[in-house]
Backbone as a ProteinNet text record, in pm:
[ID]
protein_1_A
[PRIMARY]
MTNEKIKILILAANPVDTGRLRLDEEMREIYEALERAKMRDQFEIISQWAVRPNDLLHAIVKHKPQIVHFSGHGAGIEGLALEDDSGHMQLVSTEALTQLFKLFKEKIQCILLNACYSEAQAEAIHQHIDYVIGMNKAVGDRAAIRFAEAFYQGLGNELSIEDAYELGRVAIQLAGIPESLTPILKNLPKPTAENQTSSQQEQKQAKSEEISPFSNVFNISDSNIKNVSGSGTINYQEFSS
[TERTIARY]
9971.7	10024	10168.5	10258.8	10399.1	10439.1	10532.7	10586.5	10728.6	10760.4	10893.7	10928.9	11046.5	11091.3	11148.2	11147.2	11208.3	11358.1	11435.6	11580.6	11646	11728.6	11808.8	11954.1	12011.4	12151.4	12236.9	12320.6	12407.5	12549.1	12600.1	12733.3	12821.8	12935.4	13024	13163.5	13223.5	13360	13431.8	13550.5	13633.5	13778.6	13813.7	13949.4	14057.6	14171.4	14279.3	14336.3	14320.1	14373.5	14267	14160.2	14056	14038.5	13966.9	13943.6	13865.2	13899	13834.4	13689.9	13596.6	13455	13408.6	13304.3	13250.1	13141	13179.6	13082.4	13027.9	13111.9	13065.5	12956.1	12970.2	12867.3	12738.3	12750.3	12631.3	12557.5	12634	12573.3	12501.1	12565.7	12505.3	12374	12371.3	12250.2	12136.4	12169.4	12065.9	12005.3	12092.4	12044	11953.1	11998.3	11922.1	11789.9	11791.3	11667.5	11561.7	11603.2	11507.3	11470.5	11563	11533.5	11426.2	11423.7	11324	11191.9	11191.5	11075.8	10959.6	10841.7	10718.8	10719.6	10769.8	10765.2	10901	10977	11113.7	11120.5	11018.6	11021.4	11002.9	10967.9	10945.5	11070.2	11180.1	11302.5	11417.5	11500.3	11622.5	11739.7	11841.6	11958.8	12071.8	12127.2	12242.8	12353.8	12466.2	12573.5	12700.1	12772.5	12898.6	12997.1	13118.3	13219.2	13330.6	13407.2	13522.2	13481.7	13372.9	13310.5	13395.1	13420.3	13484.9	13376.6	13409.1	13306.9	13240.8	13319.2	13260.1	13172.3	13210.7	13128.4	12991.8	12992	12866.3	12776.8	12833.3	12756.1	12702.5	12789.4	12747.2	12639.8	12652.1	12555.3	12417.6	12412.1	12283.4	12220	12300.3	12248	12201.6	12279.1	12246.8	12125.7	12123.8	12022.3	11897.6	11910.5	11796.8	11718.8	11783.8	11719.8	11616.5	11528.3	11433.8	11494.8	11587.1	11652.5	11803.7	11874.1	12020.4	12073.5	12165.1	12223.3	12374.1	12429.9	12575.9	12629.9	12731.5	12800.4	12946	12992.9	13131	13155.7	13251.3	13290	13231.1	13195.2	13152.1	13247.3	13252.2	13342.3	13266.8	13143.3	13065.3	13039.2	13056.2	13025.9	13119.2	13230.2	13324.2	13276.9	13184.3	13129.2	13142.8	13128.9	13142	13274.7	13329.4	13459.8	13443.3	13470.9	13478.1	13625.3	13655.5	13793.6	13842	13973.2	14031	14082.4	14151.7	14194.5	14296.3	14361.8	14459.8	14401.7	14273.5	14208.3	14214.8	14272.5	14279.4	14153.8	14136.9	14015.1	14006.6	13888.4	13857.7	13721.1	13719.4	13594	13507.5	13379.5	13281.9	13197	13190.6	13126.9	12975.4	12919.9	12775.2	12705.2	12761.5	12701.3	12696	12804.8	12808.6	12706.4	12695.9	12598.7	12456.1	12431.4	12297.7	12256.7	12347.8	12318	12294.4	12370.5	12351.9	12214	12178.8	12050	11932.3	11954.4	11849.3	11806	11899.4	11868.5	11775.1	11772.2	11692.9	11584.7	11539.4	11441.5	11306.4	11277.9	11151.4	11155.2	11275.6	11291.5	11328.2	11425.4	11474.2	11374	11334.8	11238.5	11306.1	11417.3	11480.7	11630.9	11706.7	11851.8	11890.3	11970.8	12022.5	12173.7	12222.5	12366.2	12414.5	12459.9	12502	12649.7	12676.7	12813.2	12816.4	12928.4	12941.8	12921.9	12857.4	12842.3	12781.1	12689.2	12630.4	12500.2	12464.3	12341.7	12352.2	12473.7	12491.6	12449	12487.1	12445.3	12295.5	12242.7	12099.7	12017.5	12062.1	11990.4	11983.7	12093.5	12097.7	12019.2	12036.5	11975.1	11823.3	11773.4	11630.1	11548	11613.3	11540.7	11486	11541.6	11499.7	11445	11488.5	11445.9	11355.1	11244.8	11143.9	11198.3	11277.3	11326.2	11477.2	11548.2	11692.8	11728.5	11806.6	11849.8	12000.3	12042.7	12184.2	12214.3	12341.8	12384.3	12433.3	12383.2	12415.1	12548	12615.1	12747.8	12813.8	12926	12991.9	12899.4	12896.5	12812.1	12900.1	12884.6	12963.5	12914.5	13000.7	12964.6	12839.1	12831.9	12718.3	12587.7	12586.4	12464.1	12426.9	12526.1	12499.8	12441.3	12494.7	12447	12306.5	12283.2	12150.4	12044	12078.6	11982.4	11948.1	12050	12026.7	11945	11980.3	11908	11759.5	11729	11589.5	11515.4	11583.4	11520.3	11469.5	11553.8	11512.2	11416.8	11427.9	11328.6	11190.6	11186.5	11060.1	11005	11089.5	11043.5	10995.3	11065.9	11029.7	10903.8	10857.8	10733.5	10625.5	10631.5	10525.8	10514.2	10619.5	10616.5	10649	10599.3	10633.9	10779.5	10835.1	10973.4	10987.3	10888.4	10893.7	10895.3	10809	10801.9	10924.7	10976.7	11099	11216.3	11220.2	11322.5	11310.5	11189.1	11168.4	11203.2	11174.2	11209.5	11361.2	11432.9	11578.7	11630.6	11571.8	11613.9	11581.7	11465.4	11429	11526.2	11567.9	11661.9	11793.9	11837.9	11960	11939.8	11823.7	11793.7	11788.5	11722	11708.7	11844.6	11939.9	12074.4	12157.9	12099.7	12170.7	12278	12262.1	12360.4	12305.8	12378.8	12327.5	12341.6	12295.9	12309.7	12179.9	12068.1	11941.1	11899.7	11956.8	11923.1	12018.3	12112.6	12210.3	12150.2	12071	12007.5	11901.9	11906	11812.5	11741.6	11609.3	11529.6	11492	11526.4	11483.3	11378	11261.6	11159.2	11083.9	11045	10968.7	10826.4	10770.1	10632.7	10534.1	10438.8	10334	10225.3	10174.1	10067.5	9941.5	9886.1	9762.9	9643.1	9527.9	9405.7	9373.6	9398.8	9370.9	9460.5	9590.4	9684.4	9650.9	9608	9572	9451.2	9350.3	9230.8	9266.6	9351.6	9393.8	9467.2	9554	9628.8	9535.9	9434.9	9339.8	9259.3	9219.8	9143.9	9227.5	9355.5	9444	9460.6	9470.7	9483.9	9358.8	9241.9	9116.9	9105.7	9143.1	9136.3	9230.1	9350.4	9446.9	9393	9325.8	9270	9158.4	9074.1	8960.8	9006.6	9125.5	9176.5	9253.7	9276.4	9344.4	9252.6	9302.6	9221.6	9264.2	9170.9	9199.8	9216.1	9304.7	9320.5	9196.4	9100.4	8979.1	8855	8874.2	8757.7	8697.6	8568	8498.2	8515.8	8639.5	8669	8725.9	8665.9	8707.4	8753.6	8845.3	8882.6	8817.9	8707.9	8634.5	8649.6	8749.5	8764.8	8793.5	8859.1	8892	8799.9	8692.1	8603.8	8492.6	8412.5	8298.1	8168.3	8177.6	8057.4	8000.6	7876	7810.8	7669.7	7616.9	7478.4	7445.7	7533.4	7510.1	7403.6	7298	7193.4	7138.4	7048.7	6986.7	7061.8	7023.3	7084.2	7112.9	7186.3	7218.4	7360	7408.5	7541.1	7632.7	7749.8	7848.4	7945	7955.4	8051.4	8166	8286.5	8396.9	8502.8	8586.6	8694.4	8823.3	8932.6	9063.2	9107.1	9161.3	9211.1	9358.3	9431.3	9574.7	9604.6	9694.8	9728.2	9844.5
8236.2	8234.3	8186.2	8255.5	8218.6	8152.6	8057.8	7990.4	8037.4	8158.6	8211.5	8218.9	8169	8171.3	8307.9	8335.1	8457.7	8433	8509.6	8491.6	8575.7	8509.9	8577.9	8570.3	8682.6	8688.4	8726.3	8632.3	8655.9	8681.7	8797.8	8840.2	8851	8784.2	8784.1	8830.1	8911.6	8959.7	8976.4	8918.9	8931.5	8948.5	9068	9091	9047.4	9008.3	8953.3	9055.6	9182.6	9286.8	9344	9266.6	9306.2	9195.8	9226.7	9128.4	9007.8	8893.8	8768.9	8763.7	8732.1	8720.8	8575.9	8541.3	8404	8398.7	8429.7	8436.1	8298.7	8196.3	8061.4	8015.4	8051.5	8014.6	8091.5	8218.7	8297.9	8237.7	8198.1	8138.2	8007.9	7926	7798.2	7819.7	7917.3	7942.7	7994.7	8073.8	8123.4	8007.7	7921.5	7805.1	7718.9	7690.3	7601.1	7664.6	7795.8	7864.6	7852.5	7869.8	7858.7	7713.2	7621.9	7479.6	7431	7486.5	7446.7	7521.3	7621.6	7711	7647.4	7694.9	7645.7	7669.7	7787.5	7824.2	7804.4	7705.7	7687.9	7669.1	7610.3	7584.6	7711.4	7821.3	7945.9	8033.5	7987	8066.2	7995.1	8075.1	8024.8	8110.4	8044.4	8116.1	8106.6	8222.1	8229.8	8297.8	8232.7	8290.2	8310.8	8413.3	8444.7	8495.9	8439.2	8469.6	8556.3	8616.2	8699.4	8798.7	8870.1	8954.8	9078.2	9098.3	9219.7	9310.7	9436.7	9528.4	9476	9423.1	9370.9	9248.9	9168	9052.4	9097.8	9204.1	9260.2	9301.1	9374.8	9422.4	9306.2	9210.8	9098.2	9014.2	8994.2	8910.9	8975.1	9106.2	9176.5	9171.4	9197.3	9198.9	9060.1	8959.2	8822.9	8764.4	8775	8703.8	8787.5	8919.4	9008.1	8960.9	8960.2	8907	9000.8	8943	9024.5	9070.4	8989.7	9021.6	9015	9116.7	9119.6	9124.9	9033.6	9024.8	9039.4	9137.2	9153.7	9123.2	9035.9	9003.3	9043.9	9125.5	9168.3	9289.5	9369.7	9488.5	9614.4	9709.2	9840.3	9946.1	10058.2	10167.3	10298.2	10290.3	10411.5	10483.7	10616.1	10695.1	10663.5	10595.5	10563.5	10447.4	10368	10262.3	10124	10021.8	9882.3	9825.5	9730.8	9673.5	9547.7	9559.4	9442.3	9407.5	9321.4	9278.3	9320.6	9343.3	9366.5	9233.1	9234.6	9110	9032.5	9100.3	9032.8	8994.1	9019.1	8982	9087.9	9203.4	9312	9398.2	9482.1	9562.6	9667	9677	9782.7	9838.7	9961.9	10023.9	10061.2	10034.7	10076.7	10185.3	10299.7	10416.1	10400.3	10477	10478.8	10525	10624.2	10676.2	10569.9	10494.3	10389.5	10280.3	10240.6	10138.3	10187.7	10312.1	10368.9	10371.6	10413.1	10418.9	10280.5	10181.1	10043.7	9991.9	10003.9	9950.6	10030.1	10156	10236.9	10177.9	10121.8	10063.6	9942.8	9880.2	9758.1	9777.4	9901.3	9931.2	9864.3	9828.4	9761.7	9614	9559.9	9417.4	9389.8	9464.6	9439.6	9493.9	9406.6	9445.9	9479.9	9413.5	9429.5	9409	9489.4	9474.9	9469.1	9368.8	9355.8	9371.4	9477.3	9504.7	9462.9	9338.4	9283.5	9315.3	9443.8	9493	9612	9631.3	9741.5	9877.3	9965	10105.6	10119.8	10030.5	10033.4	10112.3	10180.1	10261	10372.7	10422.9	10530.5	10484.1	10361.9	10308	10280.7	10227.4	10198.8	10325.6	10433.8	10561.2	10612	10597.3	10645	10553	10423.6	10327.4	10322.9	10345.9	10329.1	10437.6	10537.6	10634	10569.2	10453.2	10383.7	10242.9	10180.9	10045.2	10050.3	9976.6	9986.2	9956.3	9848.8	9807.5	9787	9856.2	9839.8	9835.1	9733.5	9717.7	9739	9825.7	9849.8	9847.4	9859.6	9858.1	9997.4	10047.5	10184.2	10197.7	10085.4	10086.5	9952	9926	9796.8	9685.6	9575.5	9462.4	9338.3	9266.4	9146	9029.8	8929.1	8810.9	8743	8724.6	8653.5	8725.8	8856.8	8933.7	8929.6	8944.6	8942.4	8809.2	8700.3	8567	8541.1	8574.4	8553.2	8636	8759.2	8844.3	8786.1	8749.2	8696.5	8567.8	8479.2	8352.3	8376	8460.4	8484.1	8562.1	8654.3	8732.7	8641.6	8549.2	8460.6	8352.3	8315.6	8224.8	8289.3	8418.2	8490.2	8498.6	8536.8	8545.7	8410.1	8305.1	8171.6	8117.4	8183.6	8142.2	8249.5	8322.7	8413.6	8541.7	8580.2	8709.5	8819.7	8937.8	9052.4	9088.9	9174.4	9217.6	9292.5	9376.6	9448.8	9354.1	9251.5	9157.8	9067.2	9029.8	8948.2	9026.7	9155.4	9243.6	9246.7	9263.1	9265.5	9130.3	9022.3	8889.1	8875.6	8931.4	8928.3	9001.4	9114.7	9191.2	9114.6	9049.3	8969.3	8852.6	8791.6	8679.2	8721.9	8843.5	8894.9	8908.5	8959.3	8973.3	8838	8740.6	8607.6	8540.3	8574.9	8518	8588.9	8689.3	8762.7	8855.4	8899.3	8987.6	9130.3	9225	9362.3	9446.2	9392.5	9463.5	9464.3	9449.9	9438.8	9568.9	9681.1	9809.4	9847	9759.7	9789.6	9780.3	9677	9673.8	9782.7	9854.8	9964.1	9940	9944.5	9926.8	10061.4	10080.4	10198.2	10151.9	10211.5	10170.7	10291.2	10281.8	10389.1	10385.1	10498.1	10498.9	10463.2	10379.4	10342.3	10449.2	10482.2	10583.3	10535.3	10617.9	10581.8	10610.4	10556.6	10579.5	10728.1	10797.7	10941.5	11018.1	10980.5	11047.6	11020.8	10895.3	10860.8	10941.5	10955.4	11032.9	11178.6	11233.4	11372.8	11393.6	11296.4	11307.8	11303.6	11214.6	11204.5	11333.4	11393.9	11518.4	11631.5	11632.7	11736	11721.4	11595.6	11571.9	11616.9	11587.1	11628	11780.3	11844.5	11990.1	12052.4	11992.7	12044.9	12033.3	11921.5	11902.8	12002.8	12025.5	12116.6	12259.6	12290.9	12427.2	12450.4	12343.7	12360	12432.4	12530.8	12609.7	12577.8	12532	12504.6	12635.5	12643.3	12767.2	12804.6	12712.9	12741.9	12745.5	12754.6	12754.8	12895.3	12901.5	13028.7	13084.8	13111.3	13164.8	13304	13402.8	13541.8	13593.5	13684.6	13759	13897.2	13920.9	14046.1	14134.5	14107.2	14182.3	14329.5	14361.4	14500.5	14562.5	14495.3	14546.5	14632.4	14690.2	14771.1	14692.9	14562.1	14479.7	14459.5	14490	14474.6	14421.2	14360.5	14312.2	14229	14133.9	14045.9	13945.5	13934.3	13835.9	13788.1	13690.8	13638.9	13518	13474.4	13355.4	13382.2	13292.2	13308.4	13262.5	13298.2	13255.1	13374.7	13359.9	13468	13441.9	13538.2	13527.5	13623.6	13579.5	13666.9	13643.9	13742.9	13735.8	13777.7	13731	13774.3	13892.8	13996.4	14112.6	14123.7	14155.3	14175.2	14323.6	14374	14516.2	14540.6
7591.1	7727.8	7725.4	7797.8	7796.2	7926.7	7917.9	8035	8062.7	8022.1	8039.8	8188.6	8221.5	8360.1	8395.9	8525.1	8575.4	8585.8	8511.6	8510.5	8619.4	8699	8800.8	8756	8723.5	8681.8	8802.5	8846.3	8961.1	8911.1	8945	8902.9	9026.6	9024.3	9139.8	9099.2	9184.7	9160.3	9293.7	9303.7	9424	9378.9	9331.7	9279	9377.8	9322	9405	9501.8	9473.8	9561.8	9654.9	9680.1	9775.5	9878.5	9985.2	10090.2	10040.1	10095.9	10054.3	10102.8	10011.8	10044.5	10028.2	10099.2	10091.5	9983.5	9862.7	9753.9	9717.8	9727.4	9693.4	9789.4	9917.4	10014.7	9987.6	9954	9921	9801.7	9699.7	9580.6	9616.1	9699.6	9738.5	9812.9	9905.5	9982.7	9895.2	9795.7	9703.6	9624.9	9570.9	9496.2	9583.3	9705.5	9792.7	9835.7	9857.8	9897.3	9788	9664.4	9553.3	9526	9548.8	9527.4	9624.9	9744.8	9845.3	9828.3	9745	9734.6	9658.6	9690.2	9626.6	9476.2	9433	9292.5	9224.8	9268.1	9217.5	9066.6	9007.9	8863.8	8781.2	8846	8772.5	8766.4	8826.4	8829.8	8758.5	8697.2	8633.9	8681.2	8736.2	8785.6	8684.4	8650.9	8562.1	8641.7	8657.4	8738.9	8656.9	8692.8	8625.5	8730.2	8727.5	8827.3	8768.7	8860.2	8820.8	8711.3	8735.9	8634.2	8603.8	8475.7	8425.4	8367.1	8343.8	8289.9	8162.1	8069.5	7946.1	7972.3	8073.6	8109.2	8158.8	8237.5	8287.8	8172.1	8079.3	7963.9	7881.1	7848.4	7763.9	7832.3	7963.5	8035.1	8036.2	8057.8	8057.2	7919.5	7816	7679	7635.6	7669.6	7624.9	7696.6	7828.2	7905.9	7933.8	7933.3	7960.6	8084.2	8198.6	8320.4	8378.2	8459.1	8534.8	8667.7	8720.8	8847.5	8826.4	8873.5	8866.8	9009.5	9040.7	9174.9	9162.2	9232.4	9232.8	9371.2	9376.4	9500.8	9487.5	9580.4	9572.8	9660.4	9619	9694.6	9631.8	9718.2	9672.7	9724.4	9655.2	9694.3	9709.1	9755.9	9775.7	9644.9	9645.4	9526.5	9409.8	9436.6	9328.8	9241.8	9290.9	9208.3	9269.2	9184	9225.5	9174.9	9251.2	9218.2	9133.9	9004	8916.3	8898.1	8802.7	8780.6	8643.2	8633.7	8501.6	8447.7	8335.2	8272.1	8354.9	8449.1	8533.9	8669.5	8689.1	8814	8921.6	8891.2	8987.9	8979.6	9080.2	9090.8	8979.6	8920.5	8826.1	8863.9	8907.8	8951	8830.5	8842.7	8742.5	8806.4	8743.1	8802.9	8814.3	8907.2	8925.4	8797.9	8731.4	8608.9	8500.6	8484.2	8381.7	8411.9	8537.6	8576.3	8551.8	8587	8569.6	8423.3	8337.6	8194.3	8135.9	8184.2	8135.6	8173.8	8300.2	8344.4	8288.5	8258.7	8197.6	8063.2	7989.6	7859.1	7870.3	7988.4	8005.9	8111.5	8128.1	8231.8	8207.1	8082.8	8053	8089	8109.5	8136.7	8282.1	8333.9	8469.5	8572	8664.9	8767.3	8899.4	8928.2	9058.6	9046.5	9121.4	9128.4	9275.7	9310.8	9447.1	9443.3	9504.2	9510.9	9649	9661	9789.1	9809.6	9826.9	9837.8	9932.9	9999.2	10095.3	10027.8	10098	10055.6	9915.3	9880.9	9746.7	9739.9	9849.3	9846.2	9743.3	9721.8	9623	9484.4	9447.5	9318	9314.8	9425.3	9431.4	9413.5	9476.2	9468.2	9324.4	9251.2	9112.3	9019	9035.6	8943.9	8959	9079.7	9100.8	9031	8974.1	8891.9	8765.5	8730.5	8608.7	8635	8744.3	8777.5	8899.7	8895.2	9000.8	9140.2	9152.5	9283.5	9279.7	9367.8	9379.2	9527.6	9565.5	9703.7	9710.6	9800.6	9823.5	9971.6	10006.5	10146.1	10186.1	10300	10339.1	10413.5	10435.9	10498.9	10470.3	10535.9	10518.3	10568.2	10496.1	10535.8	10546.3	10656.6	10677.9	10594.2	10577.5	10498.8	10551.7	10683.7	10741.8	10713.8	10731.4	10706.3	10559	10471.5	10326.8	10283.8	10339.1	10301.6	10353.5	10480.8	10539.6	10467.3	10433.6	10364.1	10227.3	10149.5	10015.4	10019.3	10111.3	10122.7	10149.4	10248.3	10284.5	10175.8	10110.7	10004.6	9893	9847.8	9738.9	9786.7	9912.6	9969.2	9964.4	9996.1	9989.9	9849.4	9753.6	9615	9564	9601.4	9555.4	9618	9723.5	9788.8	9776.1	9665.8	9622.7	9705.8	9774.7	9841.9	9740.6	9768.4	9685.3	9710.5	9624.6	9643.9	9776.4	9809.7	9936.7	10055.8	10051.5	10163.5	10168.4	10052.3	10049.3	10107.8	10079.3	10137.4	10289.6	10339.2	10484.2	10546.2	10475.8	10524.8	10538.7	10443	10450.5	10572.4	10603.3	10720.8	10849.6	10852.3	10969.3	10986.8	10875.7	10882.5	10946.4	10915.8	10978.4	11129.3	11169.4	11311.9	11381.2	11317.9	11378	11397	11310.5	11322.1	11428.1	11491.3	11594.4	11541.1	11418	11354.5	11359.2	11415.1	11429.7	11302.7	11190.7	11063.9	10983.9	11052.3	10980	10912.5	10955.7	10894.2	10781	10751	10644.8	10504.5	10474.1	10340.7	10328.5	10217.7	10192.4	10059.3	10062.9	9940.8	9883.1	9756.1	9681.4	9581.3	9585.4	9489.9	9437.3	9311.4	9248.4	9300.3	9340.9	9391.5	9282.2	9317.1	9223.1	9222.3	9104.6	9099.4	9170.3	9257.1	9325.5	9236	9273.3	9195	9190.2	9303	9307.9	9212.1	9208.4	9118.4	8972.7	8945.1	8807.7	8762.4	8851.6	8818.2	8794.4	8880.8	8866.9	8735.4	8700.2	8575.6	8454.9	8460.8	8350.8	8336.2	8448.6	8444.1	8386.4	8423.1	8369.7	8219.1	8173.6	8029.7	7955.1	8012.9	7948.8	7944.5	8054.3	8058.9	7957.7	7944.7	7848.3	7706.4	7677.8	7543.9	7516.8	7620.2	7600	7579.9	7631.7	7619.1	7490.4	7417.1	7289.4	7191.3	7123.3	7028.9	6887.4	6810.8	6670.3	6595.6	6496.9	6420.5	6341.3	6330.4	6254	6342.9	6473.9	6562	6572.3	6608.8	6621.6	6762.2	6799.7	6931.4	6914.5	6983.1	6970.2	7104.8	7100.9	7220.1	7207.1	7280.3	7265	7388.7	7466.7	7591.5	7565.2	7453.5	7424.9	7318.8	7285.5	7180.2	7240.4	7153.4	7197.1	7193.4	7172.9	7164	7303.4	7325	7453.3	7432.7	7536.3	7538.1	7414.7	7387.5	7272.5	7310.1	7226.5	7253.5	7121.1	7126.1	7004.6	6954	6838.4	6779.7	6634.1	6574.1	6433.3	6406.1	6292	6249.8	6243.4	6300.9	6299	6184.9	6095.1	5986.6	6013.4	5987.6	6010.9	5903.2	5888.3	5790.3	5858.4	5803	5851	5768.6	5835.1	5765.5	5795.4	5695.6	5714.2	5698.4	5779.4	5773.6	5678.6
[MASK]
+++++++++++++++++++++++++++++++++++++++++++++++++++++++++++++++++++++++++++++++++++++++++++++++++++++++++++++++++++++++++++++++++++++++++++++++++++++++++++++++++++++++++++++++++++++++++++++++++++++++++++++++++++++++++++++++++++++++++++++++++

C-alpha cells in the first residue's frame, strides 16, 4: 500500500508586456483552501513562477504531477503566454502543449488552465487527459480566484473532479460575478457497462471468425456436393496447379 500524495503543480506566468494579474492572491487562496480541507494531508503543492517553456517541460518531467494548474494569460488558438529569458511573452502553441501532456497521460489526471480563451487548449489536450478545464472567453481576476479556491476546496473534501468543477462555478455565482459559465470542463467519456459488454462480445465474435490455416473449413458454395449426410472423417489434400 502506498501513501503517495497527490501532487498539484501550479505554474504561473505574467510576462512584463501583458496585463497585471493577481496571481499571488490566487496562489494564496489555493493554499488556504487545501489547508482547511479534510484531506489536506493527501495533497502536495508544487509552485513555479515566471514559467518559461523549458521550465514547464522540466517541472512536468521532474515532479510527474497528477494535477497541473496554469495561471496566466491565454491567446486563444495561438496558445498560452509563458515568458522568455527576458520576462517578455513567449507563446506556446496548442500542439506543443498537447504533445507534452500526451507523454504523461498515464500520470496526469486533471489540468486546469486558469487563463483567458484557454478552451482551445482544453479541447485539444482532453483527447489524452481525462479532465481538462479551460475558459471559453476572457476571465476576470475575481472569477478566476473564486473558481480555483472552490475547486481545490472541493477536491480536498473528497468531491469528484466533476463536482469540484461545479462547486467552482457556484462559488463564482455566490460572489455575484456574472462569469459562472466561463469555465468549461472537457472530460473523456467513461465506458458504460453496456459498451463494455458490447465490446467484449465483438472481441469474442472476431476471435470465433478467425480461420486457422489448418482448420477443416471448406467453401463449398460453388461445388456439386449436395445432400451431405452421415458421419466419419473427411480427408483432403491441397493441389497446386
